[in-house]
Each structure stands twice: as C-alpha cells, then as structure tokens.
Short mmCIF file of C-alpha atoms and ligand atoms in Angstrom, two decimals:
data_model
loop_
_atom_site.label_atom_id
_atom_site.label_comp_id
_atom_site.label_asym_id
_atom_site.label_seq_id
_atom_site.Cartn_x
_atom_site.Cartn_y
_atom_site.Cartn_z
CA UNK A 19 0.00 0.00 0.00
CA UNK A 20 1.19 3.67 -0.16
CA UNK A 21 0.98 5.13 3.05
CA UNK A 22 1.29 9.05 4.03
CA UNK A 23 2.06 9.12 7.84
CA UNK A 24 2.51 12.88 9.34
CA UNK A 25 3.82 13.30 12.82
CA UNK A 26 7.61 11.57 13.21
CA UNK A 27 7.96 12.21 16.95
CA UNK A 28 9.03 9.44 19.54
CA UNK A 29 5.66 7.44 18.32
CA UNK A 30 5.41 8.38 14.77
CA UNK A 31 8.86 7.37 13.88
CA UNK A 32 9.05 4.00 14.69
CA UNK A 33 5.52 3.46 13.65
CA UNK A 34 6.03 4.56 10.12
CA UNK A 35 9.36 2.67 9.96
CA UNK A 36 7.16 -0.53 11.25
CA UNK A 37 5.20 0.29 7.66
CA UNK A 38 8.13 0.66 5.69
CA UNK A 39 9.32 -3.02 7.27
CA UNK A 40 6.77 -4.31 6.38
CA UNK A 41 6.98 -3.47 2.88
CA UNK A 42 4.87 -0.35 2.48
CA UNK A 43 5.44 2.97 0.52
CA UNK A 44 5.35 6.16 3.08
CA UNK A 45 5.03 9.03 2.34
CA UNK A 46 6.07 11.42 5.19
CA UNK A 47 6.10 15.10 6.89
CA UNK A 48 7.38 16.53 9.82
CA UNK A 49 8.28 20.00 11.03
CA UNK A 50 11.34 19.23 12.04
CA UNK A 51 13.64 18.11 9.50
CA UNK A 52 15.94 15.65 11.51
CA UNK A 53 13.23 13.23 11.81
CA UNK A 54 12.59 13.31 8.25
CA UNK A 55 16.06 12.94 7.23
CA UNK A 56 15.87 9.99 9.22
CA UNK A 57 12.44 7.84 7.74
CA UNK A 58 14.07 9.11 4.43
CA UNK A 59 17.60 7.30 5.17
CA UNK A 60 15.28 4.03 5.98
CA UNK A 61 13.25 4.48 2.30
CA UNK A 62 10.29 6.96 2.66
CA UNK A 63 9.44 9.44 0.56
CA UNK A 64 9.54 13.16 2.02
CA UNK A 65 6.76 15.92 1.16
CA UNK A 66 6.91 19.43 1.63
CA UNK A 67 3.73 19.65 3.72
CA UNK A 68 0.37 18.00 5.06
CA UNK A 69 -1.37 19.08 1.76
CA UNK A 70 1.69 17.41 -0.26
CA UNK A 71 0.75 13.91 1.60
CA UNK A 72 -2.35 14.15 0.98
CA UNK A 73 -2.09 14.64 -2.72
CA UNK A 74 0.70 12.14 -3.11
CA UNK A 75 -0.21 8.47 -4.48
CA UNK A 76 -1.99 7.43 -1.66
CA UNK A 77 -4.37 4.85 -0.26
CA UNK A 78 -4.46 5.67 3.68
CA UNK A 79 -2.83 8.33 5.36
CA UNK A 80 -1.73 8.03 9.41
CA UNK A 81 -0.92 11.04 11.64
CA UNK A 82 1.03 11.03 15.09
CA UNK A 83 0.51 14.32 16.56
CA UNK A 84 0.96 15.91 19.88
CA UNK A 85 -2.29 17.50 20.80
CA UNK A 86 -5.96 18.71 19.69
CA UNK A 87 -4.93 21.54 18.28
CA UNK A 88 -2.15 20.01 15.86
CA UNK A 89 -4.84 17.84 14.73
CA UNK A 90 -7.27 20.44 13.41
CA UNK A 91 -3.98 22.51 11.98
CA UNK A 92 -3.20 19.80 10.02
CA UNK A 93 -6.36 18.19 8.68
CA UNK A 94 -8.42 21.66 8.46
CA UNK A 95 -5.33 23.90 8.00
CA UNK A 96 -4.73 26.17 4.44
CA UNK A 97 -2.39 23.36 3.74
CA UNK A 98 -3.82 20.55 5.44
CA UNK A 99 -5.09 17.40 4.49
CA UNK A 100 -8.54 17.83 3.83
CA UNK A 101 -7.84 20.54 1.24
CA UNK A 102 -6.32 17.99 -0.89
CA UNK A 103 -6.60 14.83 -0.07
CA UNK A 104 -8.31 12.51 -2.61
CA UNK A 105 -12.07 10.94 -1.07
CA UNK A 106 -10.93 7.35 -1.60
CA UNK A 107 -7.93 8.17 1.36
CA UNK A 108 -8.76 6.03 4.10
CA UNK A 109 -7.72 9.13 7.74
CA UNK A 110 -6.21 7.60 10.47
CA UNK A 111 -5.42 9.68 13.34
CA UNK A 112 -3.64 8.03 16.31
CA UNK A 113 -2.47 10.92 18.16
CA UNK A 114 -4.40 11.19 21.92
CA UNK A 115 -6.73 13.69 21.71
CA UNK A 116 -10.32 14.54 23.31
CA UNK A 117 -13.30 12.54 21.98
CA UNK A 118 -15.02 15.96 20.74
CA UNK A 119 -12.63 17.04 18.81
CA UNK A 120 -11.54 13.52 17.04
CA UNK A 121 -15.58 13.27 16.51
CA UNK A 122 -15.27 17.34 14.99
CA UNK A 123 -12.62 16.36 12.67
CA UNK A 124 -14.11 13.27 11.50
CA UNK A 125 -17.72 15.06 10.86
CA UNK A 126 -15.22 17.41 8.64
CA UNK A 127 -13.99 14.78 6.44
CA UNK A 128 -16.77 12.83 6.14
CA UNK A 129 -18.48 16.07 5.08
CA UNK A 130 -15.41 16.21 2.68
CA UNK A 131 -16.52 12.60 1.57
CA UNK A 132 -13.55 10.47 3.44
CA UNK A 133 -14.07 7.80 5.74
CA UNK A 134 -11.79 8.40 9.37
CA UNK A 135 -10.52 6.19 12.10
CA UNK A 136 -9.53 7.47 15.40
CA UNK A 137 -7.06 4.97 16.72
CA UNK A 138 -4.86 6.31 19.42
CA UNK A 139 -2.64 3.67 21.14
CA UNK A 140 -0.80 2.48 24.46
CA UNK A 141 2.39 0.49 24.64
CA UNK A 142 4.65 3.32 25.39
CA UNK A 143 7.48 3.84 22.48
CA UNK A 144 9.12 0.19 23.19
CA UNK A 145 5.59 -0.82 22.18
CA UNK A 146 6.15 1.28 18.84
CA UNK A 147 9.46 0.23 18.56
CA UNK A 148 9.00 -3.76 18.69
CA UNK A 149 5.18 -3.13 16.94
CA UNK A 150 3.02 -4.66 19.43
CA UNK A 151 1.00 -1.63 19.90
CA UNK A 152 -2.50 -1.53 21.33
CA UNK A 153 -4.50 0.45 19.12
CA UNK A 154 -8.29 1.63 20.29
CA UNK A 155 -10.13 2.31 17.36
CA UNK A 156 -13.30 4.06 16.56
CA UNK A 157 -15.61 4.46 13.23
CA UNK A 158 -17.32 2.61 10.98
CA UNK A 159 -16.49 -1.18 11.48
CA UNK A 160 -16.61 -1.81 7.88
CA UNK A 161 -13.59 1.09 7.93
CA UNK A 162 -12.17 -0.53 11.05
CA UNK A 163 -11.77 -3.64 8.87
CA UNK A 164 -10.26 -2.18 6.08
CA UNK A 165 -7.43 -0.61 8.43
CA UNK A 166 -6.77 -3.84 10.18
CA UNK A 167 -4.28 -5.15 8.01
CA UNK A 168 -2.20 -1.89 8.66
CA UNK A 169 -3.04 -1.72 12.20
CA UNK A 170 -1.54 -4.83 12.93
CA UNK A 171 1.53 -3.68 11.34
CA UNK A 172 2.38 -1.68 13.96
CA UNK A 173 0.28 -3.16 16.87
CA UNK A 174 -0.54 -6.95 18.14
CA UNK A 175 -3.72 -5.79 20.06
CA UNK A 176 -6.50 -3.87 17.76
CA UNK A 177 -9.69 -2.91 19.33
CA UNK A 178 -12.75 -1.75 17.71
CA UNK A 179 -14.21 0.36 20.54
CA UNK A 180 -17.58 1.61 18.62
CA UNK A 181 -18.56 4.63 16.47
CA UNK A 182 -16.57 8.03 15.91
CA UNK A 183 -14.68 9.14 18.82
CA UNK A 184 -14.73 5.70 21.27
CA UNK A 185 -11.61 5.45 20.79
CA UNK A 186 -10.29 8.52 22.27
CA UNK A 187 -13.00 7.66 25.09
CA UNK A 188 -11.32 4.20 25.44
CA UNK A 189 -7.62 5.98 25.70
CA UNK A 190 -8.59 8.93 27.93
CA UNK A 191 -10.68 6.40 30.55
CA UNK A 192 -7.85 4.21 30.72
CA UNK A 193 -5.13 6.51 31.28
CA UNK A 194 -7.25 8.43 33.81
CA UNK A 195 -7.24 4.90 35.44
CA UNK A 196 -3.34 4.87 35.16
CA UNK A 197 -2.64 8.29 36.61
CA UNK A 198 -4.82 7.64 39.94
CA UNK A 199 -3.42 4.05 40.02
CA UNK A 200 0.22 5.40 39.70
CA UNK A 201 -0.50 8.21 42.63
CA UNK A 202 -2.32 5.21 44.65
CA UNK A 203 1.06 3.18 44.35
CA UNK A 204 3.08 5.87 45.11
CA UNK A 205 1.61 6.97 48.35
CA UNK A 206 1.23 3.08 49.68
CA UNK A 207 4.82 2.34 48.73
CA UNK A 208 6.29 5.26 50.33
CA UNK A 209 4.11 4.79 53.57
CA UNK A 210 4.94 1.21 53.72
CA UNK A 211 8.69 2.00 53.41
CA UNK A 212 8.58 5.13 56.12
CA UNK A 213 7.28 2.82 58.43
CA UNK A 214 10.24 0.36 58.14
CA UNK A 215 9.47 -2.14 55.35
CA UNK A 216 12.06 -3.13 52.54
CA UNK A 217 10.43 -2.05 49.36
CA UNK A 218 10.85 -5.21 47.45
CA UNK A 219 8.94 -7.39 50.28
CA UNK A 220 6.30 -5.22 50.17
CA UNK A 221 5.89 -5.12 46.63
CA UNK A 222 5.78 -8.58 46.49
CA UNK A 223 3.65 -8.64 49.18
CA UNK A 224 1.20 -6.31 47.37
CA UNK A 225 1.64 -8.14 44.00
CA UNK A 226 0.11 -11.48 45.48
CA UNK A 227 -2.86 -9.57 47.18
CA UNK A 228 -5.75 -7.62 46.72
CA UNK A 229 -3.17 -4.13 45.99
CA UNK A 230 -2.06 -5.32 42.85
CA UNK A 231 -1.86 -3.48 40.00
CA UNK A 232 -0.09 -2.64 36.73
CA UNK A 233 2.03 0.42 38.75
CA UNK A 234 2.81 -1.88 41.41
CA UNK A 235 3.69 -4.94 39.30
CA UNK A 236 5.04 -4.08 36.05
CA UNK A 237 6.26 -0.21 36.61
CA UNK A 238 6.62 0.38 40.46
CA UNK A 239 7.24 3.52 41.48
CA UNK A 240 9.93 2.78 44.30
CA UNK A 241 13.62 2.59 42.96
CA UNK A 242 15.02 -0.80 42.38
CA UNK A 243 12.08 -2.57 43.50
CA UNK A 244 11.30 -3.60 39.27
CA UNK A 245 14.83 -3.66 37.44
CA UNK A 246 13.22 -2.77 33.89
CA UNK A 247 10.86 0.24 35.37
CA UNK A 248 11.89 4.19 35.03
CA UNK A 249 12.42 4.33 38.81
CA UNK A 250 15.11 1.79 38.48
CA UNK A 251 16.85 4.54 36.01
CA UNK A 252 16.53 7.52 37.31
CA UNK A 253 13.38 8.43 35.95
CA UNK A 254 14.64 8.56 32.60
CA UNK A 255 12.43 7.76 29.83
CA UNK A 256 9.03 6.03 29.63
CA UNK A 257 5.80 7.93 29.53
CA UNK A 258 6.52 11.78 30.65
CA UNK A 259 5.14 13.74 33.57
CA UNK A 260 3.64 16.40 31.04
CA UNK A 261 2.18 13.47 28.99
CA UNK A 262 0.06 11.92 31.82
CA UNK A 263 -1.26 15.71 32.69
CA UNK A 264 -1.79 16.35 29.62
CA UNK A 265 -3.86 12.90 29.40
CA UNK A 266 -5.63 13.83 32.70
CA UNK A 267 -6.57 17.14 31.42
CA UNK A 268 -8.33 15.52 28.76
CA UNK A 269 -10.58 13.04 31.31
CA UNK A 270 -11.45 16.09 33.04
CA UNK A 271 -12.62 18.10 30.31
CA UNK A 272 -14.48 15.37 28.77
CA UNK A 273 -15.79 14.55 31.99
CA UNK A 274 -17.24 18.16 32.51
CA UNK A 275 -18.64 17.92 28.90
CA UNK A 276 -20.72 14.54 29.89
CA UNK A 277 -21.51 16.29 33.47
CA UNK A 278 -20.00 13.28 34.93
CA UNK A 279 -17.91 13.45 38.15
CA UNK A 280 -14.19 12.12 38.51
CA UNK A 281 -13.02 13.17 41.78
CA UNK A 282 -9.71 10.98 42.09
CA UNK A 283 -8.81 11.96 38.26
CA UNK A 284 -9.45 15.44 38.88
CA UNK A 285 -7.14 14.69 41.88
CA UNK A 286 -4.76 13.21 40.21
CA UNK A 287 -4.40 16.16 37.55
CA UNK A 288 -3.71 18.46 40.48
CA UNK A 289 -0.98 16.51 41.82
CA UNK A 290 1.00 16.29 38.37
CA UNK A 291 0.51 20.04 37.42
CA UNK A 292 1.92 20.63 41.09
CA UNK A 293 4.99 18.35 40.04
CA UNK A 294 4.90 19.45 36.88
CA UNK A 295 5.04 23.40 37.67
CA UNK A 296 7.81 22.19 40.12
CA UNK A 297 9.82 21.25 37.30
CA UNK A 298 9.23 17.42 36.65
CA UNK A 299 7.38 17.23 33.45
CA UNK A 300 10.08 15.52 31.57
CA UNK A 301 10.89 12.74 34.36
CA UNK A 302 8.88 9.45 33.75
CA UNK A 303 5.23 9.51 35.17
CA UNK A 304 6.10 7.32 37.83
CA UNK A 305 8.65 9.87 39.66
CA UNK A 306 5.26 11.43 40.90
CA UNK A 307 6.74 9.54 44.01
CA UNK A 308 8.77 12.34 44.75
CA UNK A 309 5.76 14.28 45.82
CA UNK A 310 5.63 11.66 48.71
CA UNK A 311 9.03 11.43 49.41
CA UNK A 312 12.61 12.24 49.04
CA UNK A 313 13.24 9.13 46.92
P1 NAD B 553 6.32 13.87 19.94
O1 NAD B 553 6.19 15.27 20.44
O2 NAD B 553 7.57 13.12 20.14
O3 NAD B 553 6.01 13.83 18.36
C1 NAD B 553 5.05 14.63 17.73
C2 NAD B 553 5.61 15.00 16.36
O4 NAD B 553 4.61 15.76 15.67
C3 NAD B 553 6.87 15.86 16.42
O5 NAD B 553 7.89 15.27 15.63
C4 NAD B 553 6.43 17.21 15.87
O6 NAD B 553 7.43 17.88 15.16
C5 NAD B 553 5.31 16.78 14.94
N1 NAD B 553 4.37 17.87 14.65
C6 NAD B 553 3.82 18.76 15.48
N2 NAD B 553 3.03 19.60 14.80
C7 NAD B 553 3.11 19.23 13.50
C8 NAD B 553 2.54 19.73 12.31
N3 NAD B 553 1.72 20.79 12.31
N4 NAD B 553 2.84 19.12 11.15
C9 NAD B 553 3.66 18.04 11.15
N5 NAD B 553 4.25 17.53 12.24
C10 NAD B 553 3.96 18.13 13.40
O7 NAD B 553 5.06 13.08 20.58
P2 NAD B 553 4.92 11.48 20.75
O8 NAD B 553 5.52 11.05 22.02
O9 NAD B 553 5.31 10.83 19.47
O10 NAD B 553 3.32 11.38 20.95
C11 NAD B 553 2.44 11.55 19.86
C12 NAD B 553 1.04 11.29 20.37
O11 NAD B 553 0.98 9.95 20.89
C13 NAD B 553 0.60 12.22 21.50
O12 NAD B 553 -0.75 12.55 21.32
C14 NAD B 553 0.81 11.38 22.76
O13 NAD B 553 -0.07 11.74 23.81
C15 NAD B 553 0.50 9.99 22.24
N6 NAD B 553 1.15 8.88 22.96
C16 NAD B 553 2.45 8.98 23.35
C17 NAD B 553 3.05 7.93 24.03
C18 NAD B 553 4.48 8.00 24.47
O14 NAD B 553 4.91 7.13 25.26
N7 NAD B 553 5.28 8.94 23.98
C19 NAD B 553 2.30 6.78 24.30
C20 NAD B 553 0.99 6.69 23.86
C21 NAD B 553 0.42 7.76 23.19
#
C-alpha cells in the first residue's frame, strides 16, 4: 500500500518505519527536518507539507501528533489534508486527543466525503518500537476492517471500541485509570517503606494480594524494586510527567462535557501540574513519588 504518515515524533517514527518493514510505501512530513532525514535514510518518501501527503499516491494516510490543536492545523489547516486529499484516502489519526474534537474532525472529512478512524494507542514507544502496539479504534467497522491489516503492522492488540470518537473515550478512561493508580502506588509504597518495610517485600507482598496493580507490578514507582521500570533509572524515559497531565486534562474536560464526576482523576491532575510546575514534566510519570518522598 502507499501510506502518508505525518507526525515523526518518539511514536510516529518508529511506527512509520514498522510500515516501511513491512513493505509499504510512506510518504512522510514533519516539522522538524531531523526526523525526516531519518524515515528518508530508511526508504520513505519526504513531502513538503500536510497538503503534499495528501495529494501524493496514496491509499491511507496516518498522523502522530501531539495534541488537539495540531490535529485540526493539520487536517483543516490552508495546507492541510482535507484541502487535498483525494475521497478514496482512508484518515487515520492516532495521536491522543479529546473525543469531541476527534468526533469534529471526523464530521469534517466525512463532510469532505472520506471515511476516518480514530485509533490512538498504548504500549509506550518500546511498544512502537517492537510493533506490538495496542490500538483503540473508533468508526465505521466496515472502515475498522479495512485498516486492520495496517493496524496490525504496527500493533498486536487492535480494538474496535464503537462509532466516531470511542476510541479517544477508550484511551482517555484508561489513562485516567493509570494516573490515579500510579498516585495510589506511590503513596502506599512510600508509607509502607517510612514505616520500616524493605520495598521489594512489600511489593511482592502487594503483588500477590488484593493491591495489585499494573504500577505496582510491572512499573513500580519505588527505585530498584522492578529492574526494567523508570524508577530503576533515574526516571529517565518512559511515559513523561507532562504526557500523563496532559492525558488527565483531557478526562477532566471530557468529563465536565458529559456532566460526569471524577473526583480521584481530577485529583490526580492536580498533583502532576503541582509536580509538573515544580519542574518534573520531563521525568517518567512514575517519579510522581517524589511528591511523597525524598526518593
Ligand atoms: P512527539 O512530540 O515526540 O512527536 C510529535 C511530532 O509531531 C513531532 O515530531 C512534531 O514535530 C510533529 N508535529 C507537530 N506539529 C506538527 C505539524 N503541524 N505538522 C507536522 N508535524 C507536526 O510526541 P509522541 O511522544 O510521538 O506522541 C504523539 C502522540 O501519541 C501524543 O498525542 C501522545 O499523547 C500519544 N502517545 C504517546 C506515548 C508515548 O509514550 N510517547 C504513548 C501513547 C500515546
């Protein structure tokens, strides 16, 4: 297939180079011109903008962006997709972004006569890396099926979450989940340690009962207690501070748009823009720890 994928950040890159792997043509665009240099050393094809993509030979085209608002620049922008893209295009868009807008954009280029996906994903950028990706899709499920293929080019676990939109709602609930877990772990690690427990007992001790979760188990926030987590390294790495407010910011706002309440996500955002605004937004989520403790 010939593939336009705009968006080459720490996602985006690997994921298009996944496509190119796997015998694809891409077709790519970035703002900054290192990361195109480098899908171009690996065989893509650059363009000069989103418009260019779009009017390139192509049969789906997959964007990576940070936020909302790169999203609309680039599909509705003076030299965005939807002023040139072709209607047989098949519009993925896999950044994480709020439910409204994905469902705005879509409305946009169905209007335009396109069918569009929104498929954001979790796995982290080893995920992207090794392709094994979870992707959460929503849209038609006769579009769902024609993007599977692709999909599973750069993920192993593709869910069709429902109509325009669910997938974002799938993404957003989940890492709402992940934020107050995280906090949860944090705050029951460092009070088990203060009051004189070795941190890997306890872990284990709360990975065979009813504490367990993925923060305690697979990504613990206490240093050296999981080799392979951030906290083992310093922070370094992994899913960022700013990322997980940024995600939290998004439950909250579609949770004020359904009028429905989320007391320990709106929580939780407070307690990352607090270590964010003290400086933290680039450490790995988990380092919220430090809020608790000296650690
Ligand atoms: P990133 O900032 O590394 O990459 C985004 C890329 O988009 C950058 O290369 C940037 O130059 C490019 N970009 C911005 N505006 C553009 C425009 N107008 N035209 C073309 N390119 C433009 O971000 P990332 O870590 O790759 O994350 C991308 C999305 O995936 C975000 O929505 C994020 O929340 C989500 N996500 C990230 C992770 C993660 O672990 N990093 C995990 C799951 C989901």
């Amino acid at each position: 297939m010939n593939i336009g994928f705009i968006g080459l950040g720490h996602m985006g890159a690997p994921m298009a180079l996944n496509l190119l792997k796997a015998g694809h043509q891409v077709y790519v665009y970035d703002l900054v011109e290192s990361a195109v240099q480098m899908l171009e050393a690996s065989g893509a094809i650059r363009a000069a903008s989103p418009a260019k993509v779009a009017s390139s030979e192509i049969d789906m085209l997959i964007t990576m962006l940070p936020a909302a608002a790169h999203v609309k620049q680039v599909y509705l922008g003076e030299e965005g997709v939807l002023a040139a893209v072709g209607k047989h295009v098949l519009l993925i868009d896999s950044s994480t972004i709020d439910p409204q807008t994905a469902r705005d954009v879509a409305a946009q280029a169905t209007a335009h006569g396109n069918a569009m996906l929104d498929a954001p994903v979790s796995g982290g950028t080893g995920g992207a890396q090794a392709g094994t990706l979870t992707f959460m899709v929503g849209g038609e499920k006769n579009v769902f099926d024609k993007a599977l293929p692709v999909l599973e080019t750069m993920g192993k676990n593709i869910v069709y979450c429902g109509g325009t939109g669910n997938g974002q709602v799938a993404k957003v609930a989940n890492n709402m989940l992940l934020g107050i877990s995280m906090i949860g772990a944090a705050e029951a690690m460092n009070l088990g340690v203060s009051l004189g427990m070795d941190p890997k007992i306890l872990a284990g001790i709360i990975n065979t009962s009813s504490g367990r979760c993925w923060s305690t188990e697979v990504y613990n926030p206490y240093p050296g207690v999981v080799e392979t987590a951030p906290a083992s390294k310093g922070y370094a790495g992994g899913f960022g501070a700013d990322l997980m407010l940024k995600d939290l910011g998004l439950a909250t706002e579609a949770a004020k748009a359904a009028k429905v309440p989320v007391v320990l996500g709106a929580a939780a955002q407070q307690l990352y823009q607090t270590f964010s605004a003290q400086g933290n937004g680039q450490l790995d989520f988990s380092a919220i720890i430090k809020l608790f403790s000296a650690k």
